[in-house]
Amino acid sequence: MLIRSRKSWELPYSAVTPEPIYRSRREFMRTATAGLLGAAAGTAIACGDADSAVGAQGRLTATRNAKYSVADPPNSFEHITSYNNFYEFGLDKDDPARYAGRLKVEPWSVKVDGLVGRPGTYGVDELVDFNALEERIYRLRCVEAWSMVIPWIGVPLASVLQKVEPLPAARFVEFTTVERPSEMPGLRVPVLEWPYREGLRLDEAMHPLSFMVVGLYGQVLPNQNGAPLRVHSPWKYGFKGAKSIVRIRLTDRQPRTSWPTMAPHEYGFYANVNPEVPHPRWSQARERRLPDFFARTPTLMFNGYGDEVASLYAGMDLRRNF
Amino acid sequence: MPARLFYWLVFAAAAAPGGVLAWRAWTGDLGVNPAETLLHTSGRWALGILIATLAVTPIRRLTGWNRIQQVRRMVGLWSFTYALAHFLLYAVFNHLGDIRAIWADVVERPFILSGMAALVILTVLAATSPAAMVRRLGRRWRTIHRFVYPAAVLGVVHFAWGQKADIREPLVWGGVLGLLLLVRVAAWAGRPASRQVEVTR
């Protein structure tokens, strides 16, 4: 007889709020705000159009993966899509929601190069099998000490990498975010080295928890969240998840990524969630689970995914490799 | 404009940001991260109003508009009020009121220390601001209240230190502060020699 013990962060299928309930909540919000929006006619029309476009053609069908979902209640669609760090659209948290509509995500192609057996330029649907989409409810812990719970839709990052056949010499993977100044007003401000680059060790990228995200709450991923495809490795700080990826490069050397390049003493390449290693300017011991006022949620080692990922770092000094 | 009207207009202008914030809190309009909105907004106004306080005397000297002097103390006290609110919000929302955690934060992190030092100075200045204290302290009052400049510098440093990547806004505030300091230095250097003798005596 197979006895499977459930991990601390696993969610029984019964605890997941059925999608129709979330959808109806959205409907309610929309109806309730429709009157208000009506007052500002121009804005109302713009909002209405954007919403219906997503509703009409943006639906994704995915199977919920209870094994890789946490039991924490997810944040609302509004929260997840209106409070974002995506500096290419601006530095304020509401800038991405305001400006990301300008980004043209169709058509989209991803250049795959470096130590791979099948280099080339791929369309999104060549890298992501849209018939095998999963929904996973992940915790997202930002390095700024806030967190959310997000029902992503996507495929294991490993399945994407397997399609391009990493060579045995490959040890790291580097992701590059799109850089289009005409569509991304934040690129005018040189706060980071553009284009944004992120990376993972290959074994981290191949870990079943590393997720290539293409959707959110049953919909195609909104631009401000990194459309059309972005990475999320939930045991790492949020900035490790490259958004709007245009290039995937396999390499034998640790890539020079954007945040550690900007401030090497504050942001490391690994950026594993670790309550014991503070950011130089603030503690990482607790977090603000938005929209909570209080930073009262204890931060868990590896964001609570330690059972799955701690072995990746056996023997490593996580204070030095922060 | 009657003198009292001017005073209360400035008073209302300084109180308004707090009122707007309280209203937004009451109506649940502080965004996805309400604590962050409260913290950032209160801190910004504390620094902005502090720098406005420092502009009062230079404006009076340059324009000869003496009436402006009557609002200086009141504006300064508003800066202290926002700074105190900023600290209390931080203490409650970030540290759940745990004094030891706050102290650890202060001693471990220059970013927090810079803000706390500015607040300590502003507290002393606020406590010595009533007319009775001004009389009692006599000449020492001026010396004590010159610490408003280090407080403003610490405020700018704290603001800049708190930024993740973009320090343009604190740089602008720092620039304004630098300009105001320059005006003071110029006034000091340009004053009549006889008064210099008087002061050094």
Short mmCIF file of C-alpha atoms in Angstrom, two decimals:
data_model
loop_
_atom_site.label_atom_id
_atom_site.label_comp_id
_atom_site.label_asym_id
_atom_site.label_seq_id
_atom_site.Cartn_x
_atom_site.Cartn_y
_atom_site.Cartn_z
CA MET A 1 0.00 0.00 0.00
CA LEU A 2 1.30 3.44 -0.86
CA ILE A 3 1.32 5.79 2.09
CA ARG A 4 2.16 9.30 1.06
CA SER A 5 2.82 11.77 3.84
CA ARG A 6 1.84 15.29 2.97
CA LYS A 7 4.50 18.00 3.15
CA SER A 8 3.85 20.95 5.45
CA TRP A 9 3.14 23.26 2.53
CA GLU A 10 0.96 20.88 0.54
CA LEU A 11 -2.64 21.74 0.11
CA PRO A 12 -5.43 19.21 0.18
CA TYR A 13 -7.42 19.55 -3.00
CA SER A 14 -10.55 20.16 -0.95
CA ALA A 15 -9.09 23.35 0.50
CA VAL A 16 -8.63 25.06 -2.84
CA THR A 17 -11.27 27.61 -3.61
CA PRO A 18 -12.95 26.56 -6.84
CA GLU A 19 -12.18 28.89 -9.69
CA PRO A 20 -15.83 29.85 -10.38
CA ILE A 21 -16.00 31.45 -6.94
CA TYR A 22 -13.00 33.61 -7.68
CA ARG A 23 -14.46 34.46 -11.04
CA SER A 24 -17.78 35.48 -9.55
CA ARG A 25 -15.96 37.64 -7.04
CA ARG A 26 -14.32 39.42 -9.94
CA GLU A 27 -17.71 39.87 -11.56
CA PHE A 28 -19.08 41.35 -8.37
CA MET A 29 -16.16 43.78 -8.07
CA ARG A 30 -16.60 44.78 -11.69
CA THR A 31 -20.32 45.39 -11.35
CA ALA A 32 -19.83 47.31 -8.15
CA THR A 33 -17.18 49.57 -9.63
CA ALA A 34 -18.93 49.98 -12.97
CA GLY A 35 -21.00 52.89 -11.65
CA LEU A 36 -17.93 54.68 -10.38
CA LEU A 37 -16.06 54.10 -13.58
CA GLY A 38 -19.01 55.37 -15.57
CA ALA A 39 -18.38 58.81 -14.12
CA ALA A 40 -14.99 59.03 -15.79
CA ALA A 41 -16.21 57.91 -19.18
CA GLY A 42 -12.86 57.81 -20.99
CA THR A 43 -11.17 55.72 -18.35
CA ALA A 44 -14.14 53.45 -18.01
CA ILE A 45 -14.11 52.59 -21.70
CA ALA A 46 -10.38 51.87 -21.64
CA CYS A 47 -10.71 49.62 -18.60
CA GLY A 48 -13.72 47.84 -20.00
CA ASP A 49 -11.97 47.07 -23.24
CA ALA A 50 -8.89 45.70 -21.57
CA ASP A 51 -10.92 43.48 -19.29
CA SER A 52 -13.18 42.04 -21.95
CA ALA A 53 -10.22 41.34 -24.22
CA VAL A 54 -8.63 39.21 -21.53
CA GLY A 55 -11.94 37.57 -20.75
CA ALA A 56 -12.71 36.73 -24.38
CA GLN A 57 -9.45 35.25 -25.59
CA GLY A 58 -7.23 35.01 -22.53
CA ARG A 59 -8.62 31.92 -20.79
CA LEU A 60 -6.24 29.11 -19.97
CA THR A 61 -7.16 25.59 -19.02
CA ALA A 62 -4.92 24.08 -16.39
CA THR A 63 -4.92 21.16 -13.99
CA ARG A 64 -4.43 22.12 -10.39
CA ASN A 65 -1.26 20.62 -8.93
CA ALA A 66 -2.17 20.12 -5.27
CA LYS A 67 1.22 18.64 -4.46
CA TYR A 68 2.94 21.90 -5.29
CA SER A 69 0.39 24.24 -3.79
CA VAL A 70 0.44 25.89 -0.39
CA ALA A 71 -2.55 26.08 1.93
CA ASP A 72 -2.30 29.85 2.51
CA PRO A 73 -5.24 31.80 1.03
CA PRO A 74 -4.21 33.39 -2.29
CA ASN A 75 -4.10 37.14 -2.80
CA SER A 76 -6.76 38.65 -5.02
CA PHE A 77 -6.21 39.11 -8.74
CA GLU A 78 -6.34 42.88 -8.15
CA HIS A 79 -3.55 42.76 -5.60
CA ILE A 80 -1.32 40.52 -7.67
CA THR A 81 -1.71 42.68 -10.76
CA SER A 82 -1.52 46.16 -9.21
CA TYR A 83 1.49 45.90 -6.88
CA ASN A 84 4.51 44.86 -8.91
CA ASN A 85 8.24 45.34 -9.12
CA PHE A 86 8.99 45.55 -12.83
CA TYR A 87 11.43 48.44 -13.08
CA GLU A 88 11.35 48.50 -16.87
CA PHE A 89 7.92 50.11 -16.50
CA GLY A 90 8.85 52.41 -13.61
CA LEU A 91 9.99 52.27 -10.02
CA ASP A 92 6.66 52.68 -8.24
CA LYS A 93 4.67 49.58 -7.45
CA ASP A 94 1.70 50.80 -9.52
CA ASP A 95 3.79 51.79 -12.55
CA PRO A 96 3.77 48.31 -14.14
CA ALA A 97 -0.03 48.12 -13.98
CA ARG A 98 -0.20 51.61 -15.49
CA TYR A 99 2.30 51.22 -18.33
CA ALA A 100 2.69 47.52 -19.10
CA GLY A 101 -0.27 47.63 -21.50
CA ARG A 102 2.10 49.22 -24.02
CA LEU A 103 4.23 46.09 -24.23
CA LYS A 104 3.48 44.13 -27.38
CA VAL A 105 3.60 40.46 -26.40
CA GLU A 106 2.40 39.02 -29.70
CA PRO A 107 4.27 37.84 -31.61
CA TRP A 108 6.97 36.79 -29.15
CA SER A 109 10.13 34.83 -29.66
CA VAL A 110 12.78 33.54 -27.32
CA LYS A 111 16.39 33.12 -28.40
CA VAL A 112 17.93 29.99 -26.92
CA ASP A 113 21.70 29.74 -27.11
CA GLY A 114 24.86 28.72 -25.31
CA LEU A 115 25.46 25.13 -24.22
CA VAL A 116 22.36 23.54 -25.74
CA GLY A 117 21.86 20.82 -28.29
CA ARG A 118 19.04 22.67 -30.02
CA PRO A 119 19.86 26.40 -30.13
CA GLY A 120 17.54 28.68 -32.05
CA THR A 121 14.66 31.10 -31.91
CA TYR A 122 11.48 29.68 -30.49
CA GLY A 123 7.89 30.83 -30.22
CA VAL A 124 6.26 30.65 -26.78
CA ASP A 125 4.14 27.64 -27.73
CA GLU A 126 7.23 25.80 -28.95
CA LEU A 127 8.77 26.05 -25.49
CA VAL A 128 5.62 25.68 -23.38
CA ASP A 129 3.22 22.78 -23.86
CA PHE A 130 -0.15 24.50 -23.48
CA ASN A 131 -1.87 21.12 -23.23
CA ALA A 132 0.04 20.32 -20.05
CA LEU A 133 -0.58 23.50 -18.05
CA GLU A 134 -0.66 23.24 -14.28
CA GLU A 135 -1.99 25.58 -11.66
CA ARG A 136 0.27 25.94 -8.60
CA ILE A 137 -0.38 28.13 -5.59
CA TYR A 138 3.03 29.50 -4.66
CA ARG A 139 4.24 31.84 -1.97
CA LEU A 140 6.13 34.78 -3.39
CA ARG A 141 8.53 36.38 -0.91
CA CYS A 142 9.97 39.68 -2.04
CA VAL A 143 13.44 40.70 -0.82
CA GLU A 144 11.70 43.86 0.45
CA ALA A 145 10.08 41.74 3.21
CA TRP A 146 6.54 41.53 1.84
CA SER A 147 4.89 38.42 0.46
CA MET A 148 1.89 37.25 -1.51
CA VAL A 149 0.29 33.94 -2.40
CA ILE A 150 -0.24 33.51 -6.11
CA PRO A 151 -2.12 30.91 -8.20
CA TRP A 152 0.23 30.71 -11.16
CA ILE A 153 -0.39 28.75 -14.32
CA GLY A 154 2.54 27.28 -16.20
CA VAL A 155 4.75 24.28 -16.76
CA PRO A 156 7.84 23.02 -14.96
CA LEU A 157 10.86 25.02 -16.10
CA ALA A 158 12.60 21.65 -16.53
CA SER A 159 10.16 20.71 -19.30
CA VAL A 160 11.10 23.88 -21.19
CA LEU A 161 14.84 23.30 -20.78
CA GLN A 162 14.55 19.64 -21.79
CA LYS A 163 13.11 20.73 -25.14
CA VAL A 164 16.34 22.56 -25.98
CA GLU A 165 18.62 19.81 -24.64
CA PRO A 166 21.23 21.28 -22.28
CA LEU A 167 24.72 19.91 -22.98
CA PRO A 168 26.55 18.04 -20.19
CA ALA A 169 28.90 21.00 -19.73
CA ALA A 170 26.03 23.39 -18.93
CA ARG A 171 25.92 24.36 -15.24
CA PHE A 172 23.91 27.59 -15.21
CA VAL A 173 21.02 29.12 -17.09
CA GLU A 174 20.69 32.85 -17.74
CA PHE A 175 17.40 34.59 -18.54
CA THR A 176 17.20 37.97 -20.24
CA THR A 177 14.17 40.25 -20.03
CA VAL A 178 12.92 42.15 -23.07
CA GLU A 179 14.35 45.67 -23.51
CA ARG A 180 12.12 47.94 -25.60
CA PRO A 181 12.52 51.60 -24.62
CA SER A 182 9.53 52.69 -26.72
CA GLU A 183 7.21 50.36 -24.82
CA MET A 184 8.91 50.39 -21.42
CA PRO A 185 9.26 53.91 -19.98
CA GLY A 186 11.26 52.75 -16.94
CA LEU A 187 14.24 51.87 -19.14
CA ARG A 188 15.05 55.59 -19.32
CA VAL A 189 16.22 55.42 -15.70
CA PRO A 190 19.54 53.55 -15.43
CA VAL A 191 18.93 52.10 -11.96
CA LEU A 192 19.95 48.64 -13.14
CA GLU A 193 22.04 47.40 -16.01
CA TRP A 194 19.57 46.83 -18.82
CA PRO A 195 18.48 44.46 -20.14
CA TYR A 196 17.54 42.76 -16.87
CA ARG A 197 19.34 39.47 -16.43
CA GLU A 198 18.68 36.72 -13.94
CA GLY A 199 19.99 33.22 -13.57
CA LEU A 200 19.83 29.90 -11.79
CA ARG A 201 22.19 27.04 -11.26
CA LEU A 202 21.08 24.33 -13.68
CA ASP A 203 20.05 21.95 -10.88
CA GLU A 204 17.93 24.73 -9.38
CA ALA A 205 16.34 25.39 -12.75
CA MET A 206 15.66 21.67 -13.27
CA HIS A 207 14.12 21.31 -9.81
CA PRO A 208 10.42 20.42 -10.08
CA LEU A 209 9.45 23.52 -8.08
CA SER A 210 10.98 25.90 -10.64
CA PHE A 211 8.04 27.02 -12.70
CA MET A 212 7.76 28.67 -16.11
CA VAL A 213 4.71 30.86 -15.67
CA VAL A 214 2.35 31.83 -18.50
CA GLY A 215 -0.83 32.61 -16.58
CA LEU A 216 -2.53 33.68 -13.40
CA TYR A 217 -6.00 32.96 -12.00
CA GLY A 218 -7.04 31.04 -15.09
CA GLN A 219 -6.02 33.84 -17.43
CA VAL A 220 -3.13 34.60 -19.71
CA LEU A 221 -0.42 36.32 -17.66
CA PRO A 222 -0.99 40.10 -17.44
CA ASN A 223 1.93 42.10 -18.83
CA GLN A 224 2.79 43.66 -15.48
CA ASN A 225 3.43 40.18 -14.08
CA GLY A 226 5.92 39.34 -16.83
CA ALA A 227 3.97 38.23 -19.91
CA PRO A 228 4.21 36.20 -21.93
CA LEU A 229 6.50 34.03 -19.86
CA ARG A 230 8.39 34.42 -16.59
CA VAL A 231 10.12 32.18 -14.09
CA HIS A 232 9.26 31.64 -10.44
CA SER A 233 11.39 29.56 -8.07
CA PRO A 234 9.37 29.98 -4.89
CA TRP A 235 12.18 29.30 -2.41
CA LYS A 236 14.06 32.34 -3.70
CA TYR A 237 13.38 36.05 -3.39
CA GLY A 238 11.05 37.37 -6.06
CA PHE A 239 13.68 39.19 -8.09
CA LYS A 240 15.16 35.82 -9.10
CA GLY A 241 12.12 35.26 -11.31
CA ALA A 242 12.97 36.87 -14.64
CA LYS A 243 9.97 38.37 -16.43
CA SER A 244 9.06 38.76 -20.12
CA ILE A 245 11.92 36.49 -21.15
CA VAL A 246 13.45 36.92 -24.62
CA ARG A 247 16.62 34.93 -24.19
CA ILE A 248 17.61 31.73 -22.42
CA ARG A 249 21.33 30.99 -22.39
CA LEU A 250 22.94 27.88 -20.96
CA THR A 251 26.47 28.38 -19.70
CA ASP A 252 29.24 26.78 -17.67
CA ARG A 253 29.88 29.95 -15.66
CA GLN A 254 27.75 31.77 -13.10
CA PRO A 255 26.00 34.54 -15.05
CA ARG A 256 26.50 38.19 -14.13
CA THR A 257 22.96 39.08 -13.09
CA SER A 258 21.45 42.54 -12.66
CA TRP A 259 20.91 42.98 -8.91
CA PRO A 260 24.21 41.54 -7.64
CA THR A 261 25.96 43.67 -10.28
CA MET A 262 24.24 46.82 -8.97
CA ALA A 263 24.74 46.12 -5.24
CA PRO A 264 26.90 43.02 -4.63
CA HIS A 265 26.86 43.39 -0.84
CA GLU A 266 23.05 43.49 -0.74
CA TYR A 267 21.92 40.98 -3.36
CA GLY A 268 23.56 37.65 -3.97
CA PHE A 269 23.29 35.26 -6.90
CA TYR A 270 21.51 32.60 -4.84
CA ALA A 271 19.00 34.89 -3.06
CA ASN A 272 17.41 31.97 -1.24
CA VAL A 273 14.78 33.11 1.23
CA ASN A 274 16.60 32.98 4.57
CA PRO A 275 15.27 34.54 7.79
CA GLU A 276 18.72 34.31 9.38
CA VAL A 277 20.56 36.37 6.82
CA PRO A 278 19.33 39.96 6.97
CA HIS A 279 19.47 42.43 4.15
CA PRO A 280 22.04 45.05 5.24
CA ARG A 281 19.25 47.58 5.71
CA TRP A 282 16.44 45.46 7.08
CA SER A 283 15.73 42.17 8.79
CA GLN A 284 14.42 39.21 6.80
CA ALA A 285 13.15 37.38 9.90
CA ARG A 286 9.53 38.35 9.37
CA GLU A 287 7.41 39.45 6.46
CA ARG A 288 4.32 41.46 5.69
CA ARG A 289 1.78 39.13 4.09
CA LEU A 290 -0.03 41.68 1.98
CA PRO A 291 -2.41 43.40 2.46
CA ASP A 292 -1.63 42.97 6.18
CA PHE A 293 -0.42 46.12 7.95
CA PHE A 294 1.83 44.18 10.30
CA ALA A 295 5.10 42.40 9.50
CA ARG A 296 4.01 39.55 11.75
CA THR A 297 4.36 36.50 9.52
CA PRO A 298 7.57 34.62 10.38
CA THR A 299 9.67 34.08 7.28
CA LEU A 300 10.46 30.42 6.76
CA MET A 301 13.80 29.03 5.63
CA PHE A 302 13.64 28.55 1.85
CA ASN A 303 10.21 30.22 2.09
CA GLY A 304 8.85 26.99 3.58
CA TYR A 305 10.06 24.80 0.69
CA GLY A 306 13.07 23.48 2.60
CA ASP A 307 11.96 19.83 2.53
CA GLU A 308 12.20 19.95 -1.23
CA VAL A 309 15.19 22.18 -1.91
CA ALA A 310 17.54 22.20 1.11
CA SER A 311 19.52 19.29 -0.35
CA LEU A 312 20.52 21.49 -3.31
CA TYR A 313 22.71 23.46 -0.92
CA ALA A 314 24.17 20.70 1.23
CA GLY A 315 27.57 21.74 2.59
CA MET A 316 27.26 25.31 1.37
CA ASP A 317 27.70 28.31 3.65
CA LEU A 318 24.43 30.12 3.04
CA ARG A 319 25.67 33.24 4.83
CA ARG A 320 28.44 33.67 2.29
CA ASN A 321 26.38 32.42 -0.62
CA PHE A 322 23.40 34.60 0.22
CA MET B 1 -4.15 89.40 4.74
CA PRO B 2 -4.71 89.42 8.51
CA ALA B 3 -1.83 87.92 10.45
CA ARG B 4 -3.90 85.20 12.10
CA LEU B 5 -5.42 84.13 8.77
CA PHE B 6 -1.96 83.63 7.29
CA TYR B 7 -0.93 81.60 10.32
CA TRP B 8 -3.94 79.30 10.13
CA LEU B 9 -3.66 78.89 6.38
CA VAL B 10 -0.11 77.60 6.82
CA PHE B 11 -1.30 75.45 9.72
CA ALA B 12 -4.02 73.90 7.54
CA ALA B 13 -1.58 73.32 4.68
CA ALA B 14 0.83 71.48 7.00
CA ALA B 15 -1.97 69.43 8.58
CA ALA B 16 -3.57 68.52 5.24
CA PRO B 17 -1.26 65.64 4.25
CA GLY B 18 -1.95 63.97 7.58
CA GLY B 19 -5.67 64.50 7.14
CA VAL B 20 -5.60 63.05 3.62
CA LEU B 21 -3.66 60.03 4.86
CA ALA B 22 -6.07 59.47 7.75
CA TRP B 23 -9.00 59.70 5.34
CA ARG B 24 -7.37 57.22 2.94
CA ALA B 25 -6.76 54.87 5.87
CA TRP B 26 -10.37 55.21 7.00
CA THR B 27 -11.75 54.48 3.54
CA GLY B 28 -9.30 51.63 2.88
CA ASP B 29 -7.62 53.52 0.04
CA LEU B 30 -3.98 52.97 0.97
CA GLY B 31 -3.28 50.39 -1.72
CA VAL B 32 -2.03 46.82 -1.58
CA ASN B 33 0.67 47.60 1.00
CA PRO B 34 -1.08 50.08 3.32
CA ALA B 35 1.67 50.08 5.96
CA GLU B 36 4.26 51.00 3.32
CA THR B 37 2.05 53.83 2.05
CA LEU B 38 1.68 55.23 5.57
CA LEU B 39 5.39 54.89 6.35
CA HIS B 40 6.64 56.43 3.14
CA THR B 41 4.14 59.27 3.08
CA SER B 42 4.68 60.30 6.72
CA GLY B 43 8.47 60.19 6.30
CA ARG B 44 8.37 62.24 3.11
CA TRP B 45 6.28 64.96 4.74
CA ALA B 46 8.44 65.03 7.86
CA LEU B 47 11.49 65.80 5.70
CA GLY B 48 9.71 68.13 3.28
CA ILE B 49 8.22 70.22 6.08
CA LEU B 50 11.52 70.28 7.96
CA ILE B 51 13.21 71.72 4.89
CA ALA B 52 10.32 74.20 4.54
CA THR B 53 11.03 75.29 8.14
CA LEU B 54 14.64 75.94 7.21
CA ALA B 55 13.50 78.07 4.28
CA VAL B 56 11.55 80.49 6.47
CA THR B 57 14.44 82.66 7.64
CA PRO B 58 16.18 82.86 4.24
CA ILE B 59 12.85 83.87 2.66
CA ARG B 60 12.39 86.59 5.26
CA ARG B 61 15.91 87.90 4.68
CA LEU B 62 15.66 87.83 0.90
CA THR B 63 12.17 89.30 0.63
CA GLY B 64 11.94 91.41 3.76
CA TRP B 65 8.55 89.77 4.41
CA ASN B 66 8.79 89.63 8.19
CA ARG B 67 5.39 88.15 8.87
CA ILE B 68 6.55 84.74 7.62
CA GLN B 69 8.68 84.42 10.74
CA GLN B 70 5.60 83.88 12.93
CA VAL B 71 4.91 80.45 11.34
CA ARG B 72 8.41 79.01 11.76
CA ARG B 73 7.92 77.30 15.10
CA MET B 74 4.52 75.94 14.14
CA VAL B 75 5.83 74.51 10.84
CA GLY B 76 8.78 72.99 12.67
CA LEU B 77 6.43 71.31 15.13
CA TRP B 78 4.47 69.82 12.24
CA SER B 79 7.68 68.32 10.89
CA PHE B 80 8.27 66.77 14.32
CA THR B 81 4.68 65.47 14.36
CA TYR B 82 5.10 63.68 11.02
CA ALA B 83 8.49 62.33 12.07
CA LEU B 84 7.04 60.99 15.32
CA ALA B 85 4.11 59.41 13.44
CA HIS B 86 6.62 57.90 10.98
CA PHE B 87 8.54 56.34 13.88
CA LEU B 88 5.42 55.05 15.65
CA LEU B 89 4.10 53.47 12.44
CA TYR B 90 7.48 51.78 11.97
CA ALA B 91 7.53 50.62 15.60
CA VAL B 92 4.02 49.17 15.45
CA PHE B 93 3.80 47.82 11.90
CA ASN B 94 7.37 46.61 11.42
CA HIS B 95 8.24 45.57 14.96
CA LEU B 96 4.82 45.05 16.60
CA GLY B 97 5.94 47.47 19.33
CA ASP B 98 8.82 45.24 20.45
CA ILE B 99 11.27 47.72 21.99
CA ARG B 100 14.18 45.28 21.97
CA ALA B 101 13.68 44.52 18.29
CA ILE B 102 13.62 48.25 17.55
CA TRP B 103 16.78 48.80 19.55
CA ALA B 104 18.52 45.94 17.74
CA ASP B 105 17.45 47.52 14.44
CA VAL B 106 18.88 50.90 15.51
CA VAL B 107 22.27 49.57 16.58
CA GLU B 108 22.68 47.15 13.69
CA ARG B 109 21.60 49.34 10.79
CA PRO B 110 22.98 52.78 9.96
CA PHE B 111 19.88 53.32 7.80
CA ILE B 112 17.64 53.09 10.88
CA LEU B 113 20.16 54.89 13.11
CA SER B 114 20.24 57.94 10.82
CA GLY B 115 16.46 58.33 11.00
CA MET B 116 16.38 57.73 14.73
CA ALA B 117 19.12 60.32 15.36
CA ALA B 118 17.14 62.87 13.37
CA LEU B 119 14.05 62.09 15.43
CA VAL B 120 15.95 62.45 18.73
CA ILE B 121 17.16 65.90 17.64
CA LEU B 122 13.67 66.95 16.54
CA THR B 123 12.28 65.76 19.89
CA VAL B 124 14.74 67.97 21.79
CA LEU B 125 13.92 70.92 19.54
CA ALA B 126 10.18 70.39 19.99
CA ALA B 127 10.59 70.14 23.77
CA THR B 128 12.55 73.39 23.86
CA SER B 129 10.21 75.26 21.53
CA PRO B 130 7.68 76.82 23.99
CA ALA B 131 8.23 80.54 24.68
CA ALA B 132 8.97 79.80 28.33
CA MET B 133 11.81 77.46 27.34
CA VAL B 134 13.18 80.01 24.90
CA ARG B 135 13.34 82.56 27.73
CA ARG B 136 14.85 80.12 30.19
CA LEU B 137 17.55 78.87 27.86
CA GLY B 138 18.52 82.35 26.71
CA ARG B 139 21.54 82.26 24.39
CA ARG B 140 21.86 78.50 24.67
CA TRP B 141 18.51 78.16 22.84
CA ARG B 142 20.10 79.32 19.57
CA THR B 143 22.94 76.84 19.94
CA ILE B 144 20.53 73.98 20.61
CA HIS B 145 18.30 74.90 17.71
CA ARG B 146 21.20 75.02 15.24
CA PHE B 147 20.96 71.22 15.48
CA VAL B 148 18.04 71.48 13.10
CA TYR B 149 20.63 71.41 10.30
CA PRO B 150 22.21 68.07 11.29
CA ALA B 151 18.66 66.76 11.72
CA ALA B 152 17.77 67.72 8.14
CA VAL B 153 21.02 66.24 6.80
CA LEU B 154 20.32 63.01 8.69
CA GLY B 155 16.79 63.03 7.27
CA VAL B 156 18.09 63.23 3.71
CA VAL B 157 20.68 60.52 4.41
CA HIS B 158 18.01 58.27 5.94
CA PHE B 159 15.72 58.80 2.94
CA ALA B 160 18.52 58.05 0.45
CA TRP B 161 19.61 54.99 2.42
CA GLY B 162 16.09 53.61 2.39
CA GLN B 163 15.92 53.51 -1.39
CA LYS B 164 16.47 50.23 -3.13
CA ALA B 165 17.98 51.63 -6.29
CA ASP B 166 16.79 55.10 -7.23
CA ILE B 167 18.03 58.01 -5.10
CA ARG B 168 16.89 60.85 -7.37
CA GLU B 169 14.22 62.13 -4.99
CA PRO B 170 16.44 62.27 -1.88
CA LEU B 171 19.07 63.95 -4.08
CA VAL B 172 16.58 66.68 -4.96
CA TRP B 173 15.79 67.22 -1.27
CA GLY B 174 19.51 67.20 -0.50
CA GLY B 175 20.05 69.81 -3.22
CA VAL B 176 17.39 72.10 -1.74
CA LEU B 177 18.88 71.63 1.71
CA GLY B 178 22.37 72.37 0.38
CA LEU B 179 21.09 75.59 -1.20
CA LEU B 180 19.49 76.69 2.08
CA LEU B 181 22.71 75.97 3.96
CA LEU B 182 24.63 77.97 1.37
CA VAL B 183 22.33 80.96 1.91
CA ARG B 184 23.05 80.75 5.64
CA VAL B 185 26.80 80.50 5.14
CA ALA B 186 26.71 83.44 2.73
CA ALA B 187 24.74 85.52 5.23
CA TRP B 188 27.19 84.60 7.98
CA ALA B 189 30.25 85.43 5.87
CA GLY B 190 28.75 88.68 4.66
CA ARG B 191 27.70 90.13 8.01
CA PRO B 192 29.38 93.26 9.41
CA ALA B 193 32.74 92.73 11.09
CA SER B 194 31.63 94.41 14.32
CA ARG B 195 29.00 91.72 14.92
CA GLN B 196 31.56 88.98 14.34
CA VAL B 197 33.64 90.45 17.11
CA GLU B 198 30.59 90.62 19.31
CA VAL B 199 29.85 86.93 18.82
CA THR B 200 33.39 85.67 19.32
CA ARG B 201 33.79 87.68 22.50
#
